[in-house]
Amino acid sequence: KAGVTQTPRYLIKTRGQQVTLSCSPISGHRSVSWYQQTPGQGLQFLFEYFSETQRNKGNFPGRFSGRQFSNSRSEMNVSTLELGDSALYLCASSSEPGTGKSEQYFGPGTRLTVT
Amino acid sequence: GESVGLHLPTLSVQEGDNSIINCAYSNSASDYFIWYKQESGKGPQFIIDIRSNMDKRQGQRVTVLLNKTVKHLSLQIAATQPGDSAVYFCAENTRTGGSYIPTFGRGTSLIVHP
């Protein structure tokens, strides 16, 4: 079974631009979560989608948004990029969210650099 | 590979030793805890989990201990191997809106010397 895939793996953008990152979960997984990882703040939860609905959202500004499609694939968008948005963005999928048996499988991440 | 963090606490051990990695969590309402391993250039990998109604859980070569009184979690790795070298994170999960919101620790870098 293929793992979680994220595209692109690396991205360089300029301040003020917007970016869209893509995540394909493991086949059969309906929950997709997004995380931001930086040296300064560590790993932080962005949001979780399940059946095309956002279930939870972390403490990030409205410039960060996401969506999930009917095939469970998810995208996240960051508008008006700032230098501080430079980070590794990780996507994780799980099959049974909210049950306590929701082992998450992470993708390799997208490394975003904002210049 | 990519660095996952700067100035992380580091634990250096010899191959074959037992390793203990500690984590303090903050929310007494958290009821589900997970340890992850992250190797350079890769996403975190689930190691073991424990629910708040337990104080100990064992897996293959790993044991997680939970002390809710002092809000402390530890991961013990038996007979540590060079392949165990990685950054280890704990995550406390708080149930919200039918799902869990995770809060991650900063991580500890484990270095295993052959």
Short mmCIF file of C-alpha atoms in Angstrom, two decimals:
data_model
loop_
_atom_site.label_atom_id
_atom_site.label_comp_id
_atom_site.label_asym_id
_atom_site.label_seq_id
_atom_site.Cartn_x
_atom_site.Cartn_y
_atom_site.Cartn_z
CA LYS A 1 0.00 0.00 0.00
CA ALA A 2 1.47 3.36 -0.99
CA GLY A 3 2.23 5.82 1.80
CA VAL A 4 1.20 9.44 2.15
CA THR A 5 2.52 11.50 -0.73
CA GLN A 6 3.07 15.23 -0.78
CA THR A 7 3.81 17.47 -3.72
CA PRO A 8 5.89 19.35 -4.37
CA ARG A 9 8.76 18.30 -2.11
CA TYR A 10 10.53 21.63 -2.36
CA LEU A 11 9.23 25.08 -3.17
CA ILE A 12 10.70 28.57 -3.21
CA LYS A 13 8.35 31.53 -3.18
CA THR A 14 8.60 35.29 -2.73
CA ARG A 15 6.98 37.32 0.03
CA GLY A 16 3.43 38.28 -0.85
CA GLN A 17 2.85 35.35 -3.15
CA GLN A 18 0.51 32.48 -2.40
CA VAL A 19 1.21 28.77 -2.46
CA THR A 20 -0.82 25.56 -2.68
CA LEU A 21 0.50 22.27 -1.33
CA SER A 22 -1.01 18.91 -2.08
CA CYS A 23 -1.39 15.73 -0.05
CA SER A 24 -2.61 12.30 -1.10
CA PRO A 25 -3.48 10.11 1.89
CA ILE A 26 -3.08 6.37 2.18
CA SER A 27 -5.82 4.62 0.25
CA GLY A 28 -8.89 4.24 2.46
CA HIS A 29 -7.87 6.91 4.94
CA ARG A 30 -10.47 9.65 5.29
CA SER A 31 -8.78 11.95 7.76
CA VAL A 32 -6.02 14.31 6.69
CA SER A 33 -4.16 16.64 9.04
CA TRP A 34 -1.65 19.33 8.24
CA TYR A 35 1.28 20.47 10.37
CA GLN A 36 3.96 23.12 10.22
CA GLN A 37 7.45 22.31 11.46
CA THR A 38 10.06 24.99 12.11
CA PRO A 39 13.27 25.03 14.16
CA GLY A 40 11.87 27.77 16.36
CA GLN A 41 8.36 26.51 17.08
CA GLY A 42 8.73 22.80 16.47
CA LEU A 43 5.80 20.82 15.13
CA GLN A 44 2.45 22.62 15.21
CA PHE A 45 -1.03 21.49 14.21
CA LEU A 46 -2.64 23.48 11.39
CA PHE A 47 -5.95 21.75 10.69
CA GLU A 48 -7.69 18.43 10.18
CA TYR A 49 -10.13 17.43 7.48
CA PHE A 50 -12.49 14.47 7.47
CA SER A 51 -15.04 13.75 4.75
CA GLU A 52 -14.39 17.12 3.12
CA THR A 53 -15.11 19.00 6.37
CA GLN A 54 -12.66 20.82 8.58
CA ARG A 55 -12.97 19.22 12.02
CA ASN A 56 -10.35 21.16 13.94
CA LYS A 57 -8.06 24.10 13.40
CA GLY A 58 -4.89 25.14 15.16
CA ASN A 59 -3.85 28.62 16.16
CA PHE A 60 -2.79 30.00 12.78
CA PRO A 61 -3.95 33.14 10.94
CA GLY A 62 -6.62 33.03 8.27
CA ARG A 63 -3.93 33.17 5.57
CA PHE A 64 -3.64 29.44 6.12
CA SER A 65 -6.52 27.48 4.65
CA GLY A 66 -7.21 24.04 3.36
CA ARG A 67 -9.72 21.80 1.73
CA GLN A 68 -10.38 18.15 1.16
CA PHE A 69 -11.80 16.55 -1.93
CA SER A 70 -14.23 13.66 -2.23
CA ASN A 71 -11.34 11.25 -2.87
CA SER A 72 -9.79 12.39 0.46
CA ARG A 73 -6.92 14.20 -1.23
CA SER A 74 -6.23 17.50 0.48
CA GLU A 75 -4.67 20.81 -0.35
CA MET A 76 -3.51 23.60 1.86
CA ASN A 77 -3.07 27.18 0.76
CA VAL A 78 -1.05 29.99 2.26
CA SER A 79 -1.78 33.45 0.95
CA THR A 80 0.33 36.59 1.23
CA LEU A 81 3.42 34.66 2.19
CA GLU A 82 5.71 35.98 4.92
CA LEU A 83 9.31 35.10 5.62
CA GLY A 84 8.16 33.35 8.79
CA ASP A 85 6.11 30.90 6.75
CA SER A 86 9.30 29.17 5.68
CA ALA A 87 8.92 25.71 7.12
CA LEU A 88 8.46 22.02 6.49
CA TYR A 89 4.75 21.38 5.94
CA LEU A 90 3.70 17.87 6.85
CA CYS A 91 0.55 16.03 6.00
CA ALA A 92 -0.69 12.97 7.88
CA SER A 93 -3.56 10.60 7.24
CA SER A 94 -5.47 8.23 9.47
CA SER A 95 -8.40 5.90 9.09
CA GLU A 96 -10.36 6.32 12.32
CA PRO A 97 -10.17 9.86 13.62
CA GLY A 98 -11.50 10.67 17.02
CA THR A 99 -11.56 7.13 18.31
CA GLY A 100 -8.21 7.09 20.00
CA LYS A 101 -7.05 4.44 17.58
CA SER A 102 -6.16 6.91 14.91
CA GLU A 103 -2.54 6.10 14.22
CA GLN A 104 -1.35 8.76 11.88
CA TYR A 105 0.94 8.18 8.95
CA PHE A 106 3.02 11.16 7.90
CA GLY A 107 4.21 12.10 4.47
CA PRO A 108 7.77 13.31 3.80
CA GLY A 109 6.71 16.95 3.83
CA THR A 110 7.02 19.95 1.55
CA ARG A 111 9.93 22.25 2.29
CA LEU A 112 8.74 25.82 1.64
CA THR A 113 11.25 28.64 1.51
CA VAL A 114 9.99 32.21 1.36
CA THR A 115 12.49 34.83 0.18
CA GLY B 1 19.47 15.39 5.42
CA GLU B 2 17.18 18.14 6.65
CA SER B 3 17.47 19.35 10.20
CA VAL B 4 14.23 19.12 12.13
CA GLY B 5 15.25 21.44 14.91
CA LEU B 6 18.04 23.49 16.34
CA HIS B 7 19.26 23.42 19.93
CA LEU B 8 17.27 20.31 20.78
CA PRO B 9 18.13 18.44 23.95
CA THR B 10 20.47 15.65 23.00
CA LEU B 11 20.89 12.20 24.47
CA SER B 12 24.02 10.29 23.50
CA VAL B 13 24.23 6.59 24.29
CA GLN B 14 26.33 3.60 23.36
CA GLU B 15 24.88 0.83 21.24
CA GLY B 16 23.27 -1.75 23.50
CA ASP B 17 22.50 0.67 26.31
CA ASN B 18 18.96 1.49 27.37
CA SER B 19 17.73 5.00 26.54
CA ILE B 20 15.19 7.08 28.41
CA ILE B 21 13.65 10.14 26.78
CA ASN B 22 11.47 12.41 28.86
CA CYS B 23 8.63 14.75 28.04
CA ALA B 24 6.56 17.13 30.15
CA TYR B 25 3.06 17.93 28.95
CA SER B 26 0.92 20.87 29.91
CA ASN B 27 -2.79 20.10 29.61
CA SER B 28 -4.32 17.97 32.34
CA ALA B 29 -7.29 17.39 30.02
CA SER B 30 -5.11 15.54 27.50
CA ASP B 31 -6.13 11.92 27.44
CA TYR B 32 -4.12 10.35 24.66
CA PHE B 33 -0.35 10.47 24.22
CA ILE B 34 1.88 9.42 21.36
CA TRP B 35 5.62 9.09 20.83
CA TYR B 36 7.01 9.74 17.36
CA LYS B 37 10.40 9.17 15.79
CA GLN B 38 11.64 11.47 13.06
CA GLU B 39 14.70 10.68 11.00
CA SER B 40 16.46 13.31 8.98
CA GLY B 41 14.58 14.14 5.79
CA LYS B 42 11.49 12.15 6.76
CA GLY B 43 8.14 12.76 8.38
CA PRO B 44 7.46 11.61 11.96
CA GLN B 45 6.77 7.93 12.46
CA PHE B 46 4.40 6.57 15.11
CA ILE B 47 6.21 4.51 17.77
CA ILE B 48 3.78 3.85 20.59
CA ASP B 49 0.75 5.40 22.23
CA ILE B 50 -0.87 5.37 25.66
CA ARG B 51 -4.22 6.47 26.96
CA SER B 52 -4.65 8.40 30.19
CA ASN B 53 -6.28 5.45 31.97
CA MET B 54 -2.97 3.58 31.78
CA ASP B 55 0.40 4.30 33.36
CA LYS B 56 2.55 1.91 31.33
CA ARG B 57 2.49 0.33 27.91
CA GLN B 58 5.05 -1.87 26.25
CA GLY B 59 5.87 -2.46 22.63
CA GLN B 60 8.75 -4.07 20.85
CA ARG B 61 11.87 -2.76 22.64
CA VAL B 62 9.96 0.33 23.75
CA THR B 63 8.03 1.18 26.90
CA VAL B 64 6.04 4.33 27.57
CA LEU B 65 5.39 5.49 31.12
CA LEU B 66 2.76 8.07 32.00
CA ASN B 67 2.66 9.99 35.28
CA LYS B 68 -0.48 12.12 35.27
CA THR B 69 0.23 13.55 38.71
CA VAL B 70 3.25 15.46 37.45
CA LYS B 71 2.21 15.49 33.79
CA HIS B 72 5.24 13.55 32.65
CA LEU B 73 5.77 11.04 29.90
CA SER B 74 8.82 8.94 29.20
CA LEU B 75 9.95 6.63 26.42
CA GLN B 76 12.33 3.82 27.23
CA ILE B 77 14.19 2.12 24.42
CA ALA B 78 15.87 -1.15 25.31
CA ALA B 79 19.15 -2.26 23.73
CA THR B 80 19.45 0.91 21.69
CA GLN B 81 20.73 0.44 18.15
CA PRO B 82 22.37 2.87 15.70
CA GLY B 83 19.14 2.79 13.67
CA ASP B 84 17.37 4.34 16.64
CA SER B 85 19.28 7.59 16.09
CA ALA B 86 16.63 10.22 15.36
CA VAL B 87 14.60 13.01 16.94
CA TYR B 88 11.87 11.77 19.26
CA PHE B 89 8.71 13.79 19.94
CA CYS B 90 5.92 13.30 22.39
CA ALA B 91 2.43 14.52 21.56
CA GLU B 92 -0.40 15.15 23.99
CA ASN B 93 -3.83 14.93 22.43
CA THR B 94 -6.89 16.75 23.68
CA ARG B 95 -10.30 15.70 22.50
CA THR B 96 -12.08 18.55 20.71
CA GLY B 97 -15.00 18.50 18.34
CA GLY B 98 -15.10 14.75 17.92
CA SER B 99 -11.44 14.46 17.15
CA TYR B 100 -8.09 15.08 18.78
CA ILE B 101 -5.89 18.16 18.63
CA PRO B 102 -2.22 17.31 19.17
CA THR B 103 0.36 19.47 20.88
CA PHE B 104 3.92 18.36 20.34
CA GLY B 105 6.96 18.56 22.54
CA ARG B 106 10.09 20.16 21.12
CA GLY B 107 11.82 16.85 20.70
CA THR B 108 14.97 15.15 21.87
CA SER B 109 17.78 14.15 19.56
CA LEU B 110 19.00 10.62 20.27
CA ILE B 111 22.49 9.77 19.07
CA VAL B 112 23.58 6.15 19.29
CA HIS B 113 27.29 5.46 19.04
CA PRO B 114 28.34 2.07 17.66
#
